[in-house]
Short mmCIF file of C-alpha atoms in Angstrom, two decimals:
data_model
loop_
_atom_site.label_atom_id
_atom_site.label_comp_id
_atom_site.label_asym_id
_atom_site.label_seq_id
_atom_site.Cartn_x
_atom_site.Cartn_y
_atom_site.Cartn_z
CA MET O 702 -37.49 12.94 -50.01
CA THR O 703 -35.40 14.65 -47.91
CA THR O 704 -34.29 12.40 -45.16
CA ILE O 705 -33.09 14.44 -41.83
CA THR O 706 -31.56 13.05 -38.26
CA VAL O 707 -33.68 14.75 -35.83
CA LEU O 708 -31.96 14.52 -32.22
CA PHE O 709 -33.75 14.94 -28.80
CA PHE O 710 -32.11 15.89 -25.69
CA ALA O 711 -33.13 16.14 -21.90
CA ARG O 712 -36.99 16.75 -21.75
CA ALA O 713 -37.31 16.21 -25.40
CA ARG O 714 -35.88 12.90 -25.22
CA GLU O 715 -37.69 11.77 -22.38
CA LEU O 716 -41.04 12.44 -24.09
CA ALA O 717 -39.77 11.49 -27.31
CA GLU O 718 -38.62 8.32 -25.64
CA THR O 719 -35.78 8.04 -28.14
CA SER O 720 -32.53 10.41 -28.42
CA SER O 721 -32.85 10.25 -32.15
CA ALA O 722 -34.64 9.38 -35.33
CA SER O 723 -34.99 9.67 -39.01
CA VAL O 724 -37.49 12.04 -40.38
CA ASP O 725 -38.46 12.03 -43.81
CA LEU O 726 -39.48 15.52 -45.65
CA ASP O 727 -41.24 16.04 -48.61
CA ALA O 728 -38.31 17.15 -50.69
CA ASP O 729 -40.72 18.93 -53.50
CA ALA O 730 -42.11 21.11 -51.10
CA SER O 731 -38.26 22.79 -49.97
CA PRO O 732 -38.11 21.82 -46.77
CA THR O 733 -37.33 24.24 -44.06
CA VAL O 734 -36.53 24.13 -40.41
CA ALA O 735 -40.38 25.06 -40.05
CA THR O 736 -41.31 22.22 -42.07
CA ALA O 737 -39.16 20.07 -39.88
CA ARG O 738 -41.00 21.64 -36.91
CA ALA O 739 -44.67 21.26 -38.03
CA ARG O 740 -43.77 17.42 -39.19
CA LEU O 741 -42.03 17.04 -35.90
CA LEU O 742 -45.20 18.25 -33.48
CA GLU O 743 -47.44 15.28 -36.26
CA LEU O 744 -45.20 12.65 -35.17
CA TYR O 745 -44.42 13.21 -31.44
CA PRO O 746 -47.62 15.26 -30.42
CA GLN O 747 -46.03 14.56 -26.76
CA LEU O 748 -43.70 17.26 -27.56
CA GLU O 749 -45.75 20.03 -28.08
CA SER O 750 -45.10 21.66 -24.61
CA VAL O 751 -41.19 21.35 -25.27
CA LEU O 752 -41.19 22.74 -28.75
CA LEU O 753 -43.07 25.87 -27.29
CA THR O 754 -39.64 26.69 -25.67
CA ALA O 755 -37.32 24.69 -27.69
CA VAL O 756 -34.75 26.33 -30.19
CA PHE O 757 -33.40 24.02 -33.05
CA ALA O 758 -29.71 23.56 -34.05
CA LEU O 759 -29.14 22.72 -37.57
CA ASN O 760 -25.37 21.02 -37.87
CA GLN O 761 -24.68 22.26 -34.59
CA SER O 762 -25.49 25.96 -34.78
CA TYR O 763 -28.20 27.44 -33.89
CA VAL O 764 -31.20 28.32 -35.94
CA ASP O 765 -32.82 31.67 -34.79
CA ARG O 766 -36.73 31.26 -34.17
CA ALA O 767 -37.38 33.94 -36.35
CA ARG O 768 -35.53 32.31 -39.32
CA GLU O 769 -37.17 28.81 -39.03
CA ALA O 770 -38.55 29.28 -42.23
CA ASP O 771 -36.11 30.92 -44.15
CA THR O 772 -33.65 27.86 -43.40
CA ALA O 773 -33.57 25.14 -45.67
CA LEU O 774 -32.61 21.74 -45.16
CA LYS O 775 -30.91 18.91 -47.47
CA PRO O 776 -30.59 15.36 -47.40
CA GLY O 777 -28.54 14.03 -44.20
CA ASP O 778 -28.41 17.40 -41.97
CA GLU O 779 -28.80 16.80 -38.49
CA LEU O 780 -31.27 18.66 -36.57
CA ALA O 781 -31.36 18.92 -32.83
CA VAL O 782 -34.35 19.85 -30.82
CA VAL O 783 -32.44 21.99 -27.91
CA PRO O 784 -34.60 22.58 -24.84
CA PRO O 785 -34.05 25.31 -22.75
CA ILE O 786 -30.40 24.59 -21.51
CA SER O 787 -29.37 24.59 -18.00
CA GLY O 788 -25.54 24.04 -18.16
CA GLY O 789 -23.39 25.54 -15.28
CA MET M 694 -7.51 43.21 -36.29
CA SER M 695 -5.13 41.52 -38.96
CA LYS M 696 -4.25 37.88 -39.01
CA ASP M 697 -0.71 38.87 -37.58
CA ASP M 698 -2.85 40.56 -34.74
CA VAL M 699 -4.56 37.25 -33.59
CA PRO M 700 -3.61 36.70 -30.17
CA GLU M 701 -1.64 33.47 -29.18
CA ALA M 702 -3.50 31.87 -26.37
CA ARG M 703 -3.93 28.13 -25.47
CA VAL M 704 -6.97 27.32 -25.44
CA ARG M 705 -8.77 23.92 -24.45
CA VAL M 706 -12.66 22.87 -23.54
CA ALA M 707 -13.71 19.50 -22.39
CA ILE M 708 -16.96 17.68 -21.52
CA ALA M 709 -16.01 15.29 -18.46
CA PRO M 710 -17.65 12.15 -17.62
CA ASN M 711 -15.59 11.94 -14.45
CA ALA M 712 -14.72 14.17 -11.76
CA ILE M 713 -13.32 17.54 -12.12
CA ASP M 714 -9.84 18.14 -10.67
CA GLU M 715 -9.62 22.22 -10.27
CA ARG M 716 -6.04 21.94 -10.00
CA ALA M 717 -5.10 20.25 -13.36
CA HIS M 718 -6.87 23.41 -14.82
CA ILE M 719 -5.12 26.05 -13.35
CA GLU M 720 -1.98 24.16 -14.24
CA TYR M 721 -2.86 23.86 -17.28
CA VAL M 722 -3.14 27.82 -17.79
CA ARG M 723 -0.56 28.67 -15.45
CA ASP M 724 2.19 30.90 -17.67
CA ALA M 725 5.09 32.68 -16.42
CA ARG M 726 4.06 35.35 -18.57
CA ALA M 727 0.56 35.70 -16.97
CA GLY M 728 0.21 36.94 -13.30
CA ALA M 729 -3.29 35.90 -13.01
CA ILE M 730 -5.04 32.82 -12.81
CA SER M 731 -9.18 33.38 -12.63
CA VAL M 732 -11.23 30.47 -11.83
CA PHE M 733 -14.42 29.57 -11.73
CA VAL M 734 -15.99 26.40 -10.28
CA GLY M 735 -19.78 25.49 -10.12
CA THR M 736 -20.79 22.99 -7.45
CA THR M 737 -24.24 21.09 -7.25
CA ARG M 738 -25.95 22.58 -4.41
CA ASP M 739 -28.22 20.19 -1.90
CA THR M 740 -31.28 22.60 -1.81
CA PHE M 741 -33.51 24.21 -4.47
CA ARG M 742 -35.84 26.64 -2.22
CA GLY M 743 -35.96 24.25 0.65
CA GLU M 744 -36.27 21.03 -1.15
CA LYS M 745 -33.41 18.58 -0.23
CA VAL M 746 -31.68 17.44 -4.03
CA GLN M 747 -31.06 14.07 -4.03
CA LYS M 748 -28.67 14.52 -6.60
CA LEU M 749 -28.03 15.89 -10.45
CA SER M 750 -27.78 14.33 -13.82
CA TYR M 751 -26.48 16.42 -16.47
CA GLU M 752 -26.73 15.45 -20.31
CA CYS M 753 -24.85 17.38 -23.04
CA TYR M 754 -24.94 17.41 -26.77
CA GLU M 755 -21.79 16.61 -27.08
CA PRO M 756 -20.06 17.71 -30.23
CA MET M 757 -22.33 20.80 -30.20
CA ALA M 758 -21.41 21.74 -26.78
CA LEU M 759 -17.56 21.20 -27.61
CA ARG M 760 -17.93 23.28 -30.30
CA GLU M 761 -19.72 26.24 -28.53
CA LEU M 762 -17.19 25.97 -25.52
CA ARG M 763 -14.39 26.58 -28.19
CA ALA M 764 -15.87 29.49 -29.76
CA ILE M 765 -16.80 31.25 -26.26
CA ALA M 766 -12.98 30.60 -25.52
CA ASP M 767 -11.58 32.01 -28.94
CA GLU M 768 -13.81 35.00 -28.90
CA LEU M 769 -12.41 35.81 -25.42
CA VAL M 770 -9.00 35.60 -26.66
CA VAL M 771 -9.89 37.99 -29.28
CA LYS M 772 -11.62 40.46 -26.57
CA TYR M 773 -9.14 40.62 -24.13
CA ALA M 774 -6.39 40.75 -26.29
CA GLY M 775 -4.00 43.14 -24.37
CA ASP M 776 -2.18 45.91 -25.79
CA GLY M 777 1.15 44.29 -25.76
CA ASP M 778 2.40 47.24 -23.42
CA GLU M 779 2.95 46.21 -20.00
CA GLY M 780 3.28 49.53 -18.85
CA ASN M 781 0.18 50.26 -19.41
CA ALA M 782 -1.23 48.19 -16.58
CA LEU M 783 -2.90 50.94 -14.23
CA ASP M 784 -6.51 49.40 -14.60
CA GLY M 785 -5.45 46.04 -14.17
CA ARG M 786 -5.05 45.37 -17.62
CA GLY M 787 -2.48 45.90 -20.25
CA GLY M 788 0.09 43.74 -21.33
CA HIS M 789 -0.17 40.28 -23.54
CA GLY M 790 -4.15 39.81 -22.86
CA ILE M 791 -5.50 36.19 -22.21
CA ARG M 792 -2.40 33.49 -22.26
CA ALA M 793 -4.80 30.51 -21.56
CA ILE M 794 -8.10 29.35 -21.13
CA ASP M 795 -9.67 26.04 -20.49
CA ILE M 796 -13.34 24.95 -19.80
CA ALA M 797 -14.78 21.72 -18.73
CA HIS M 798 -18.35 20.84 -17.99
CA ARG M 799 -19.34 17.61 -16.21
CA VAL M 800 -21.68 15.17 -17.60
CA GLY M 801 -23.68 12.11 -15.97
CA ASP M 802 -24.55 11.69 -12.46
CA VAL M 803 -23.17 14.32 -10.05
CA GLY M 804 -23.65 14.80 -6.06
CA ALA M 805 -24.12 17.45 -4.16
CA GLY M 806 -21.33 19.44 -3.58
CA GLU M 807 -19.18 18.20 -6.69
CA THR M 808 -17.85 20.03 -9.52
CA SER M 809 -20.10 20.69 -12.50
CA VAL M 810 -18.12 23.19 -14.37
CA VAL M 811 -14.90 24.93 -14.39
CA VAL M 812 -13.32 27.76 -15.87
CA ALA M 813 -9.74 29.01 -15.29
CA VAL M 814 -8.66 31.80 -17.36
CA ALA M 815 -4.66 32.90 -16.96
CA SER M 816 -3.79 36.86 -18.26
CA ALA M 817 -0.90 39.31 -17.83
CA HIS M 818 -3.29 41.40 -15.39
CA ARG M 819 -6.01 40.37 -12.94
CA LYS M 820 -9.42 42.57 -14.42
CA ASP M 821 -8.70 40.64 -17.79
CA ALA M 822 -8.80 37.09 -16.22
CA GLN M 823 -11.75 37.70 -13.78
CA ASP M 824 -13.91 39.73 -16.74
CA ALA M 825 -13.31 36.80 -19.07
CA CYS M 826 -13.79 34.21 -16.54
CA ALA M 827 -17.03 36.00 -15.59
CA GLU M 828 -18.29 36.27 -19.32
CA ALA M 829 -16.89 32.68 -20.08
CA MET M 830 -19.77 31.53 -17.47
CA GLU M 831 -22.45 33.65 -18.92
CA ALA M 832 -21.68 32.52 -22.36
CA LEU M 833 -21.69 29.22 -21.09
CA LYS M 834 -24.86 29.09 -19.36
CA ALA M 835 -26.59 31.20 -22.27
CA ARG M 836 -25.54 29.04 -25.10
CA VAL M 837 -23.70 25.47 -24.67
CA PRO M 838 -26.42 22.36 -24.77
CA ILE M 839 -25.78 21.25 -21.98
CA TRP M 840 -29.05 20.16 -19.64
CA LYS M 841 -29.20 19.38 -15.77
CA LYS M 842 -32.08 17.75 -14.13
CA GLU M 843 -32.58 17.54 -10.13
CA ILE M 844 -34.04 14.79 -8.22
CA PHE M 845 -35.31 15.74 -4.89
CA GLU M 846 -35.38 13.26 -2.16
CA GLY M 847 -38.80 11.97 -1.38
CA ALA M 848 -40.03 13.98 -4.71
CA SER M 849 -41.30 12.10 -7.40
CA ALA M 850 -38.35 9.73 -9.18
CA GLU M 851 -38.93 11.87 -12.28
CA GLY M 852 -37.15 14.75 -11.32
CA VAL M 853 -37.00 18.50 -12.81
CA TRP M 854 -35.44 19.63 -15.74
CA LYS M 855 -33.99 23.36 -15.12
CA ALA M 856 -33.61 26.04 -17.11
CA ASN M 857 -30.88 29.34 -16.94
CA GLY M 858 -33.33 31.31 -19.40
CA LEU M 859 -30.64 33.03 -21.08
CA GLY M 860 -29.80 34.17 -24.48
CA ALA M 861 -32.22 32.37 -26.96
CA PHE M 862 -33.95 30.67 -24.10
CA ALA M 863 -34.83 34.01 -22.09
CA ALA M 864 -38.41 33.82 -22.27
CA SER M 865 -38.27 30.58 -20.72
CA GLU M 866 -38.41 30.12 -17.13
CA ALA M 867 -35.64 31.46 -15.30
CA ALA M 868 -33.69 29.51 -12.44
CA SER M 869 -30.56 29.05 -10.37
CA MET A 205 -27.62 44.39 10.99
CA SER A 206 -28.70 42.97 14.36
CA LYS A 207 -26.66 40.82 16.04
CA ASP A 208 -28.79 37.52 14.80
CA ASP A 209 -28.07 38.52 11.18
CA VAL A 210 -24.49 38.30 11.30
CA PRO A 211 -23.86 35.46 8.59
CA GLU A 212 -22.60 32.49 9.35
CA ALA A 213 -19.70 31.73 7.15
CA ARG A 214 -16.12 30.00 7.41
CA VAL A 215 -13.24 32.29 7.09
CA ARG A 216 -9.74 31.04 6.91
CA VAL A 217 -6.76 33.51 6.22
CA ALA A 218 -2.65 32.57 6.16
CA ILE A 219 0.84 33.47 5.11
CA ALA A 220 2.18 30.39 3.31
CA PRO A 221 6.07 30.24 3.91
CA ASN A 222 5.82 26.94 1.52
CA ALA A 223 4.16 26.37 -1.80
CA ILE A 224 0.24 26.68 -2.48
CA ASP A 225 -2.04 24.30 -3.12
CA GLU A 226 -5.03 26.16 -4.98
CA ARG A 227 -6.76 22.63 -4.83
CA ALA A 228 -6.70 22.81 -0.70
CA HIS A 229 -8.29 25.98 -0.78
CA ILE A 230 -10.88 24.96 -2.87
CA GLU A 231 -11.83 21.88 -1.02
CA TYR A 232 -11.76 24.39 1.85
CA VAL A 233 -14.59 26.64 0.67
CA ARG A 234 -16.39 23.92 -0.87
CA ASP A 235 -19.80 24.08 0.52
CA ALA A 236 -23.19 21.94 -0.75
CA ARG A 237 -25.16 24.87 0.25
CA ALA A 238 -22.90 27.03 -2.24
CA GLY A 239 -23.28 26.68 -5.87
CA ALA A 240 -20.27 28.77 -7.03
CA ILE A 241 -16.78 29.05 -5.98
CA SER A 242 -14.64 31.75 -7.49
CA VAL A 243 -10.75 31.64 -6.86
CA PHE A 244 -8.21 33.96 -8.00
CA VAL A 245 -4.59 32.83 -8.17
CA GLY A 246 -1.66 35.44 -8.14
CA THR A 247 1.30 34.31 -9.88
CA THR A 248 4.50 35.98 -10.30
CA ARG A 249 5.64 36.95 -13.47
CA ASP A 250 8.91 36.10 -15.35
CA THR A 251 9.25 39.77 -17.15
CA PHE A 252 8.48 43.32 -15.87
CA ARG A 253 8.36 45.27 -18.79
CA GLY A 254 10.75 43.33 -20.93
CA GLU A 255 13.28 43.08 -18.49
CA LYS A 256 13.74 39.19 -17.11
CA VAL A 257 12.82 38.62 -13.65
CA GLN A 258 14.93 35.90 -11.97
CA LYS A 259 13.14 35.34 -8.95
CA LEU A 260 11.03 37.12 -6.21
CA SER A 261 10.70 37.31 -2.73
CA TYR A 262 8.19 38.45 -0.61
CA GLU A 263 8.18 40.00 3.04
CA CYS A 264 5.24 40.65 5.33
CA TYR A 265 4.52 42.48 8.83
CA GLU A 266 2.75 38.97 9.55
CA PRO A 267 0.22 39.66 12.53
CA MET A 268 -0.91 43.12 10.94
CA ALA A 269 -1.06 40.98 7.54
CA LEU A 270 -3.50 38.13 9.19
CA ARG A 271 -5.68 40.76 10.79
CA GLU A 272 -6.13 42.75 7.60
CA LEU A 273 -6.52 39.80 5.84
CA ARG A 274 -8.89 38.89 8.13
CA ALA A 275 -10.52 42.14 8.11
CA ILE A 276 -11.25 42.17 4.56
CA ALA A 277 -12.92 38.40 4.38
CA ASP A 278 -15.21 39.47 7.45
CA GLU A 279 -16.07 42.46 5.48
CA LEU A 280 -17.04 40.78 2.50
CA VAL A 281 -18.67 38.47 4.55
CA VAL A 282 -21.17 41.04 5.57
CA LYS A 283 -21.42 43.07 2.51
CA TYR A 284 -22.24 39.64 0.60
CA ALA A 285 -24.35 38.48 3.12
CA GLY A 286 -27.28 37.14 0.97
CA ASP A 287 -30.99 37.80 1.63
CA GLY A 288 -31.84 34.32 2.01
CA ASP A 289 -34.20 33.98 -0.54
CA GLU A 290 -33.12 31.46 -2.86
CA GLY A 291 -35.66 32.43 -5.15
CA ASN A 292 -34.46 35.69 -5.80
CA ALA A 293 -31.39 34.72 -7.91
CA LEU A 294 -32.39 36.36 -11.38
CA ASP A 295 -29.56 38.59 -10.85
CA GLY A 296 -27.12 35.85 -10.09
CA ARG A 297 -27.27 36.80 -6.25
CA GLY A 298 -29.69 36.29 -3.33
CA GLY A 299 -30.00 33.33 -1.16
CA HIS A 300 -27.27 32.55 1.12
CA GLY A 301 -24.78 34.91 0.15
CA ILE A 302 -21.09 33.96 1.05
CA ARG A 303 -20.54 30.33 2.87
CA ALA A 304 -16.74 30.39 2.91
CA ILE A 305 -13.96 32.70 2.18
CA ASP A 306 -9.94 31.47 2.13
CA ILE A 307 -7.37 33.49 1.61
CA ALA A 308 -3.45 32.77 1.55
CA HIS A 309 -0.20 34.87 0.55
CA ARG A 310 3.00 33.15 0.13
CA VAL A 311 6.12 34.84 1.94
CA GLY A 312 9.50 34.17 1.26
CA ASP A 313 11.69 33.40 -2.36
CA VAL A 314 8.86 32.79 -5.26
CA GLY A 315 10.31 31.37 -8.70
CA ALA A 316 8.61 32.52 -11.72
CA GLY A 317 5.14 31.21 -12.79
CA GLU A 318 4.78 30.35 -9.23
CA THR A 319 1.54 31.01 -7.03
CA SER A 320 2.03 34.09 -4.69
CA VAL A 321 -1.88 34.27 -3.80
CA VAL A 322 -4.79 32.61 -3.65
CA VAL A 323 -8.36 33.68 -2.99
CA ALA A 324 -10.99 31.28 -2.86
CA VAL A 325 -14.59 32.33 -2.20
CA ALA A 326 -17.79 30.23 -1.89
CA SER A 327 -21.51 32.16 -2.36
CA ALA A 328 -24.72 30.67 -2.80
CA HIS A 329 -24.67 32.27 -6.40
CA ARG A 330 -22.25 33.11 -8.94
CA LYS A 331 -21.99 36.90 -8.89
CA ASP A 332 -21.27 37.73 -4.90
CA ALA A 333 -18.61 34.80 -5.24
CA GLN A 334 -16.82 36.78 -8.31
CA ASP A 335 -17.52 40.03 -6.85
CA ALA A 336 -16.12 39.35 -3.40
CA CYS A 337 -13.11 37.50 -4.84
CA ALA A 338 -12.25 40.59 -7.40
CA GLU A 339 -12.28 42.79 -4.02
CA ALA A 340 -10.69 40.52 -1.66
CA MET A 341 -7.90 40.97 -4.04
CA GLU A 342 -8.31 44.52 -4.70
CA ALA A 343 -8.41 45.01 -0.91
CA LEU A 344 -4.99 42.91 -0.25
CA LYS A 345 -3.47 44.82 -2.56
CA ALA A 346 -4.51 48.13 -0.99
CA ARG A 347 -4.27 47.41 2.56
CA VAL A 348 -2.22 44.25 3.42
CA PRO A 349 1.41 44.84 4.74
CA ILE A 350 3.16 42.24 2.28
CA TRP A 351 6.12 43.38 0.14
CA LYS A 352 7.51 42.23 -3.23
CA LYS A 353 11.15 42.73 -4.42
CA GLU A 354 11.81 41.92 -7.92
CA ILE A 355 15.38 40.55 -8.36
CA PHE A 356 16.55 40.86 -12.30
CA GLU A 357 18.45 38.47 -14.42
CA GLY A 358 22.13 40.34 -15.28
CA ALA A 359 20.86 43.86 -13.39
CA SER A 360 22.12 44.85 -10.04
CA ALA A 361 22.08 42.00 -7.53
CA GLU A 362 19.74 45.02 -5.34
CA GLY A 363 16.38 44.05 -7.09
CA VAL A 364 13.22 46.81 -6.96
CA TRP A 365 10.82 46.84 -4.02
CA LYS A 366 7.53 47.17 -5.78
CA ALA A 367 4.61 49.50 -5.58
CA ASN A 368 0.89 48.46 -5.84
CA GLY A 369 -0.09 52.35 -5.82
CA LEU A 370 -3.38 51.71 -4.10
CA GLY A 371 -5.32 52.87 -0.79
CA ALA A 372 -2.98 55.21 1.41
CA PHE A 373 -0.24 54.23 -1.19
CA ALA A 374 -1.95 56.33 -3.74
CA ALA A 375 0.58 58.68 -4.05
CA SER A 376 3.32 56.41 -4.77
CA GLU A 377 4.65 55.13 -8.18
CA ALA A 378 2.17 52.34 -9.31
CA ALA A 379 2.83 49.00 -10.63
CA SER A 380 2.06 45.65 -11.34
CA MET F 1238 10.74 58.43 28.92
CA THR F 1239 8.61 56.38 26.21
CA THR F 1240 10.18 53.84 24.79
CA ILE F 1241 8.40 52.10 21.68
CA THR F 1242 9.52 49.50 19.36
CA VAL F 1243 10.05 50.22 15.74
CA LEU F 1244 9.53 47.72 13.28
CA PHE F 1245 11.22 48.10 9.53
CA PHE F 1246 10.26 46.08 6.44
CA ALA F 1247 11.36 45.95 3.03
CA ARG F 1248 13.10 48.90 1.52
CA ALA F 1249 13.19 50.52 5.20
CA ARG F 1250 14.67 47.49 6.57
CA GLU F 1251 17.47 47.42 3.94
CA LEU F 1252 18.05 51.12 4.67
CA ALA F 1253 17.93 50.94 8.76
CA GLU F 1254 19.90 47.44 8.39
CA THR F 1255 17.74 46.17 10.93
CA SER F 1256 14.26 45.07 11.66
CA SER F 1257 13.57 46.58 14.85
CA ALA F 1258 14.70 49.20 16.93
CA SER F 1259 13.64 50.22 20.56
CA VAL F 1260 13.36 54.32 20.23
CA ASP F 1261 13.36 56.46 23.47
CA LEU F 1262 11.04 59.75 23.04
CA ASP F 1263 10.71 62.32 25.57
CA ALA F 1264 7.65 61.58 27.59
CA ASP F 1265 6.87 65.41 28.87
CA ALA F 1266 6.23 66.40 25.42
CA SER F 1267 3.63 64.15 24.93
CA PRO F 1268 4.85 61.84 22.29
CA THR F 1269 3.12 61.06 18.91
CA VAL F 1270 3.86 59.56 15.51
CA ALA F 1271 4.80 62.73 14.12
CA THR F 1272 7.24 62.91 17.13
CA ALA F 1273 8.27 59.49 16.34
CA ARG F 1274 9.05 60.38 12.38
CA ALA F 1275 11.02 63.10 13.30
CA ARG F 1276 12.99 61.35 15.55
CA LEU F 1277 13.43 58.35 13.09
CA LEU F 1278 15.13 60.70 10.57
CA GLU F 1279 17.62 62.17 12.92
CA LEU F 1280 17.98 58.23 14.10
CA TYR F 1281 18.02 57.08 10.52
CA PRO F 1282 19.05 60.07 7.81
CA GLN F 1283 19.11 57.34 5.07
CA LEU F 1284 15.51 56.74 5.74
CA GLU F 1285 14.63 59.71 4.46
CA SER F 1286 13.41 58.90 1.25
CA VAL F 1287 11.52 55.87 2.29
CA LEU F 1288 9.51 57.94 4.91
CA LEU F 1289 8.60 60.20 2.64
CA THR F 1290 6.21 57.49 1.11
CA ALA F 1291 5.91 55.26 3.97
CA VAL F 1292 2.62 55.00 6.55
CA PHE F 1293 2.85 54.45 10.30
CA ALA F 1294 1.13 51.07 11.75
CA LEU F 1295 0.60 51.54 15.61
CA ASN F 1296 -0.14 48.00 17.09
CA GLN F 1297 -1.01 46.62 13.67
CA SER F 1298 -3.33 49.78 12.76
CA TYR F 1299 -2.80 52.08 10.07
CA VAL F 1300 -2.20 55.89 10.68
CA ASP F 1301 -3.78 57.96 8.90
CA ARG F 1302 -1.26 60.50 7.56
CA ALA F 1303 -3.16 63.53 8.37
CA ARG F 1304 -3.48 62.31 11.96
CA GLU F 1305 -0.02 61.48 12.78
CA ALA F 1306 0.39 64.47 15.07
CA ASP F 1307 -3.05 63.88 16.69
CA THR F 1308 -2.03 59.91 17.65
CA ALA F 1309 -0.21 59.54 20.96
CA LEU F 1310 2.09 57.26 21.92
CA LYS F 1311 2.58 55.27 25.23
CA PRO F 1312 5.42 52.67 25.95
CA GLY F 1313 5.08 49.57 24.72
CA ASP F 1314 4.02 50.55 21.54
CA GLU F 1315 4.67 48.98 18.34
CA LEU F 1316 5.16 51.20 15.48
CA ALA F 1317 5.74 50.34 11.91
CA VAL F 1318 7.37 51.92 9.20
CA VAL F 1319 5.38 50.95 6.51
CA PRO F 1320 6.89 51.36 2.99
CA PRO F 1321 4.47 50.99 -0.18
CA ILE F 1322 3.06 47.95 -0.08
CA SER F 1323 3.43 45.13 -3.04
CA GLY F 1324 1.31 42.30 -1.95
CA GLY F 1325 -0.93 40.13 -4.44
#
């Protein structure tokens, strides 16, 4: 089992009703960010609209939307759901 | 650029839970070798498209926000490194480039008219500081994981999460 | 632009015989209808082309300097009037344009690293304030009758009158 | 006689060793800023180099170098010698 920590912010945090969660991914399936995205939709179907526009940050670095399937996850990784930002 | 050429500059970034004192940030970057300090102060507005804003609430992914702020500052120090030639200042550049950058962003509840963000840049000459200050804000709005929620008077207590619509989020609804 | 369209904005200019408090100028322009404050702070430098500057001394033709500063501010208020449409802000402009401008220039003896000039501009959106702030400095250096003398350490006690070499003085030796 | 006030600043003030002077111009000759420029060179020959790069301000408004001969002076006018400025 690959257990990662998922962080939720802003609208994602409100909809998930939590700011973080431990999520288990099947280690045999060589989990990636794309795997995590799909798993999060199963666990938190209410995040569907937010995930459409959200980007992931893996260990505090953005993951290009086009690279999610190529970005492997390992146990202990911190994966943040980053809805559209609005700093300034 | 070889290691010896990496410009020497003071860099400081912060996520601020309390009111921002702009003066402290100007003093941080002030440098007798620099002639120019450019400052941008973002303040919260009391209306959005005619609707009265009661308050704004900011949250951030703090360790990543600090990391991105630091990266933005470091990148600008390298980009506006100056050529070391004080004589070459006809276009408002030249000389020692950026001497110091200080960026702070407020989190938590912020009342209308209060400061949400401050960027201060000191450079030998004017244009470097002004351009770097503008670019820092542009990058901050595009990259730094900070979120703003507007709570309107009389409207639903839920509030509205804003979106800058820049960078990786350019497809999102643009605002502010 | 008809008379009714002249934008409403607070404008203040000053020639300051004493130290400039940048915070006071930021507070003067702060406006809950504005989201952006751009500030430029000019500071005196301790070297010029490698020579150590002991102090700088500024003098001005005060009534004309105030008149020119006021004209610069008023011209920028008109130029960056905004279109009144808060929705039209995709390029960082739109909305109410400039809400306030404050410009102050120091005169008398100014130590190295101290503030010689401050320009603060508040606008609905970021780019207006930043552009107007930069243009105010450009115009100030080209038009406002203020003179700076650099007195060097160890050099002749006479000092050197500087020249910006802009505007009507563009043919003159350029400096700073 | 057309008597005007001439103000000296910066290097011009230092060389003239005064910050202002009353200057009489021949009223019959319809004096202009160009007349004043020539008269100042007679009264203060040490200003020659400064006047090469100075612009005049008449009653607190700049006078275009090319318009000096067309800009009439009247009694009581305030004419400032403005050496190259260096504010900022």
